[in-house]
């Protein structure tokens, strides 16, 4: 038969199968929950803890639906509130001048020590632990700076209380050695506050996965062999179980309808608002909602094999992947911390040797301000937070990104190559028409044509269904032979019947030319034509077509409006392909292309300087999907296609590409905003903290203000990333 892709379309899955393997090796299931770092996804361990590279708290790779508050968030909140009164008191005493001297007298330094020590040593203990780990792991990070800054201020003040006589006059203010317990305490309290706010904001980035997990029903109604039913936990459902889905209930797992009919709302996974009719033999996706009739189904995919589970896995994998833009931030951050420590030392000695009296006191306080304000956390969070929010939000619209690189690359694409069958069209052949030769009868053509092959081929199934719809009696074939790709032969009612394309007609010595004009007219309409010969004579032809998806025209218009050049490449006959291209307004059409031809087309366009995306759904599209800058697979297609692609459209709707491009543009813009903010913040903050404005304005940056700015810099980056939830629609 001359529609190579129709035969492939017969094997399309009715609904998506996301058997997608992450590029990084997955952790063994027996290990339980795996924890990873938001900034360094290569860090994985089977227990909670802190990242050895950046000190950030590790998070579960797959959050659980309904999981409680982060233990670290609860711990930091407790430390913050328990010591906040002590921080307020020590700050009030330090800032009051001589107001408290009459109350405490010579004991005032010891009072400040007593108030500040619990804040620094108990509330700030996690920070010191992380700072020490950063040194041991040769990975300087934000905790290196915070540990050095608060540790230096506290230890200096402790020595000043216990051994004040060892300090020269250059360390004294009004005859007393300056104390900085309040600076160390406030830095710890503000850092704790910043961590509490950041942890709360970061917990919201996993909201999309938790929402997906929350879609799953808790129980299923299993039908027993003895005609009784029972409600069982979802985890007890096994492949092959018969389940009843009543009106208003969610489909528990993936499977197939055995009995009943209903309309099922699949919008929670595909975004498609119109319920889909289901009857015996139709596929069902777990977590979708049965709206009207009762259904009996057979479970086919359970647990980690369901569509929902694999969508969650794919979203989690994308959220943990690293965007190319992050590489610059990573290179900068490592050297940045060492540079800040060097600047802090220069600040200390520069003020000590050349500053006004008390010069060394100025040097210490400014060095601490440099260490505190230069926290690189905002720089490290700039892109991961944007990726986490974007991939989660895109998944709720039926767009799954395999990794962060796909998000960053998709916005640069200028050319889109699309397959026809299953991508532009439904991928399921439909009866188009029948024509009888001169003196013949259309009904007779339609009765004989499907008789040799009553269902083994999808095209035959289409013709059989039409014949039965017209209540035409089919004859039982006495013999049957299939010629792969060109048609079938058989003996019907004692006569040899041949149904197929022109190649098969030639092989059997049949003259079909009298019907060629009608055949060409049908091809011009986008149909595939099969000639029918009985006893060596052409008696008619039948035509099937693959209907264009209702959403295709709108999708192509949206993509053209966004600046994409559209090319169609299909294995269909050239005439049929061009007919579909004319209907859809596609100027560049390549018909009768083999898988290698599609791959070569992508390579040729890339050599010309184009950024190419390839959209397809079949095994023959896999090489081109893999070669393209961005491969886009239809979720209704084959597993091979989805394994080769970087983006999967759950409902197989090309409008998802327009949505994916909007996600790409918004996410990259958001990442750039975060990186720009983080870099500008440090570029301006460090020199001011070092005191470069002092000669001009007399202004110095207090470590208290530096700590406040440092804490809220990270929070602002996360908050800006969360804006993507409103920006992506």
mmCIF file of N, CA, C and O in Angstrom, residues 312-344:
data_model
loop_
_atom_site.group_PDB
_atom_site.id
_atom_site.type_symbol
_atom_site.label_atom_id
_atom_site.label_comp_id
_atom_site.label_asym_id
_atom_site.label_seq_id
_atom_site.Cartn_x
_atom_site.Cartn_y
_atom_site.Cartn_z
ATOM 1 N N UNK A 312 5.776 12.191 36.603
ATOM 2 C CA UNK A 312 6.406 12.727 37.807
ATOM 3 C C UNK A 312 7.919 12.521 37.750
ATOM 4 O O UNK A 312 8.697 13.424 38.060
ATOM 5 N N UNK A 313 8.344 11.329 37.332
ATOM 6 C CA UNK A 313 9.782 11.047 37.229
ATOM 7 C C UNK A 313 10.458 11.973 36.227
ATOM 8 O O UNK A 313 11.552 12.493 36.461
ATOM 9 N N UNK A 314 9.793 12.216 35.106
ATOM 10 C CA UNK A 314 10.393 13.058 34.078
ATOM 11 C C UNK A 314 10.486 14.509 34.544
ATOM 12 O O UNK A 314 11.484 15.197 34.312
ATOM 13 N N UNK A 315 9.436 14.997 35.218
ATOM 14 C CA UNK A 315 9.462 16.368 35.729
ATOM 15 C C UNK A 315 10.559 16.515 36.780
ATOM 16 O O UNK A 315 11.315 17.496 36.784
ATOM 17 N N UNK A 316 10.663 15.533 37.677
ATOM 18 C CA UNK A 316 11.701 15.596 38.712
ATOM 19 C C UNK A 316 13.091 15.590 38.098
ATOM 20 O O UNK A 316 13.982 16.326 38.520
ATOM 21 N N UNK A 317 13.292 14.764 37.069
ATOM 22 C CA UNK A 317 14.584 14.715 36.386
ATOM 23 C C UNK A 317 14.914 16.062 35.756
ATOM 24 O O UNK A 317 16.053 16.545 35.847
ATOM 25 N N UNK A 318 13.929 16.686 35.126
ATOM 26 C CA UNK A 318 14.158 17.993 34.497
ATOM 27 C C UNK A 318 14.469 19.052 35.545
ATOM 28 O O UNK A 318 15.329 19.917 35.353
ATOM 29 N N UNK A 319 13.772 18.990 36.677
ATOM 30 C CA UNK A 319 13.991 19.985 37.720
ATOM 31 C C UNK A 319 15.400 19.895 38.297
ATOM 32 O O UNK A 319 15.964 20.899 38.728
ATOM 33 N N UNK A 320 15.967 18.696 38.307
ATOM 34 C CA UNK A 320 17.290 18.521 38.892
ATOM 35 C C UNK A 320 18.409 18.675 37.877
ATOM 36 O O UNK A 320 19.579 18.593 38.231
ATOM 37 N N UNK A 321 18.076 18.873 36.612
ATOM 38 C CA UNK A 321 19.118 19.014 35.598
ATOM 39 C C UNK A 321 19.707 20.424 35.643
ATOM 40 O O UNK A 321 19.118 21.346 36.199
ATOM 41 N N UNK A 322 20.863 20.566 35.037
ATOM 42 C CA UNK A 322 21.584 21.838 35.105
ATOM 43 C C UNK A 322 21.512 22.557 33.765
ATOM 44 O O UNK A 322 21.834 21.980 32.722
ATOM 45 N N UNK A 323 21.082 23.793 33.798
ATOM 46 C CA UNK A 323 21.003 24.591 32.577
ATOM 47 C C UNK A 323 22.407 25.006 32.140
ATOM 48 O O UNK A 323 23.285 25.234 32.975
ATOM 49 N N UNK A 324 22.650 25.088 30.817
ATOM 50 C CA UNK A 324 23.958 25.560 30.353
ATOM 51 C C UNK A 324 24.341 26.910 30.960
ATOM 52 O O UNK A 324 25.515 27.173 31.225
ATOM 53 N N UNK A 325 23.331 27.762 31.180
ATOM 54 C CA UNK A 325 23.603 29.076 31.760
ATOM 55 C C UNK A 325 24.203 28.964 33.165
ATOM 56 O O UNK A 325 24.914 29.855 33.634
ATOM 57 N N UNK A 326 23.906 27.840 33.859
ATOM 58 C CA UNK A 326 24.404 27.664 35.210
ATOM 59 C C UNK A 326 25.908 27.438 35.239
ATOM 60 O O UNK A 326 26.554 27.695 36.255
ATOM 61 N N UNK A 327 26.481 26.959 34.139
ATOM 62 C CA UNK A 327 27.916 26.673 34.136
ATOM 63 C C UNK A 327 28.726 27.931 34.429
ATOM 64 O O UNK A 327 29.733 27.891 35.127
ATOM 65 N N UNK A 328 28.270 29.059 33.876
ATOM 66 C CA UNK A 328 28.966 30.311 34.141
ATOM 67 C C UNK A 328 28.898 30.645 35.618
ATOM 68 O O UNK A 328 29.907 31.012 36.243
ATOM 69 N N UNK A 329 27.707 30.489 36.212
ATOM 70 C CA UNK A 329 27.550 30.791 37.629
ATOM 71 C C UNK A 329 28.431 29.881 38.477
ATOM 72 O O UNK A 329 29.025 30.320 39.470
ATOM 73 N N UNK A 330 28.523 28.612 38.103
ATOM 74 C CA UNK A 330 29.349 27.672 38.859
ATOM 75 C C UNK A 330 30.823 28.062 38.810
ATOM 76 O O UNK A 330 31.537 27.990 39.808
ATOM 77 N N UNK A 331 31.271 28.461 37.601
ATOM 78 C CA UNK A 331 32.676 28.860 37.469
ATOM 79 C C UNK A 331 32.967 30.099 38.306
ATOM 80 O O UNK A 331 34.018 30.219 38.927
ATOM 81 N N UNK A 332 32.019 31.023 38.318
ATOM 82 C CA UNK A 332 32.211 32.270 39.052
ATOM 83 C C UNK A 332 32.189 32.035 40.556
ATOM 84 O O UNK A 332 33.026 32.556 41.302
ATOM 85 N N UNK A 333 31.220 31.207 41.033
ATOM 86 C CA UNK A 333 30.987 31.073 42.474
ATOM 87 C C UNK A 333 32.195 30.506 43.211
ATOM 88 O O UNK A 333 32.547 30.969 44.301
ATOM 89 N N UNK A 334 32.850 29.467 42.643
ATOM 90 C CA UNK A 334 33.972 28.849 43.335
ATOM 91 C C UNK A 334 35.111 29.822 43.571
ATOM 92 O O UNK A 334 35.640 29.928 44.687
ATOM 93 N N UNK A 335 35.497 30.551 42.527
ATOM 94 C CA UNK A 335 36.593 31.513 42.663
ATOM 95 C C UNK A 335 36.156 32.746 43.455
ATOM 96 O O UNK A 335 36.977 33.406 44.100
ATOM 97 N N UNK A 336 34.851 33.005 43.425
ATOM 98 C CA UNK A 336 34.334 34.207 44.071
ATOM 99 C C UNK A 336 34.580 34.179 45.581
ATOM 100 O O UNK A 336 34.991 35.181 46.177
ATOM 101 N N UNK A 337 34.324 33.029 46.224
ATOM 102 C CA UNK A 337 34.476 32.945 47.673
ATOM 103 C C UNK A 337 35.927 33.205 48.076
ATOM 104 O O UNK A 337 36.199 33.952 49.020
ATOM 105 N N UNK A 338 36.866 32.592 47.352
ATOM 106 C CA UNK A 338 38.281 32.827 47.659
ATOM 107 C C UNK A 338 38.639 34.291 47.452
ATOM 108 O O UNK A 338 39.401 34.879 48.234
ATOM 109 N N UNK A 339 38.082 34.880 46.402
ATOM 110 C CA UNK A 339 38.336 36.297 46.158
ATOM 111 C C UNK A 339 37.802 37.171 47.274
ATOM 112 O O UNK A 339 38.436 38.166 47.680
ATOM 113 N N UNK A 340 36.629 36.824 47.797
ATOM 114 C CA UNK A 340 36.029 37.608 48.884
ATOM 115 C C UNK A 340 36.880 37.514 50.149
ATOM 116 O O UNK A 340 37.085 38.520 50.852
ATOM 117 N N UNK A 341 37.364 36.305 50.452
ATOM 118 C CA UNK A 341 38.240 36.159 51.625
ATOM 119 C C UNK A 341 39.490 37.033 51.463
ATOM 120 O O UNK A 341 39.931 37.705 52.416
ATOM 121 N N UNK A 342 40.047 37.057 50.251
ATOM 122 C CA UNK A 342 41.222 37.904 49.999
ATOM 123 C C UNK A 342 40.875 39.378 50.177
ATOM 124 O O UNK A 342 41.648 40.145 50.779
ATOM 125 N N UNK A 343 39.699 39.785 49.670
ATOM 126 C CA UNK A 343 39.286 41.192 49.819
ATOM 127 C C UNK A 343 39.076 41.525 51.288
ATOM 128 O O UNK A 343 39.420 42.627 51.759
ATOM 129 N N UNK A 344 38.489 40.585 52.055
ATOM 130 C CA UNK A 344 38.275 40.827 53.484
ATOM 131 C C UNK A 344 39.606 41.021 54.209
ATOM 132 O O UNK A 344 39.733 41.904 55.078
#
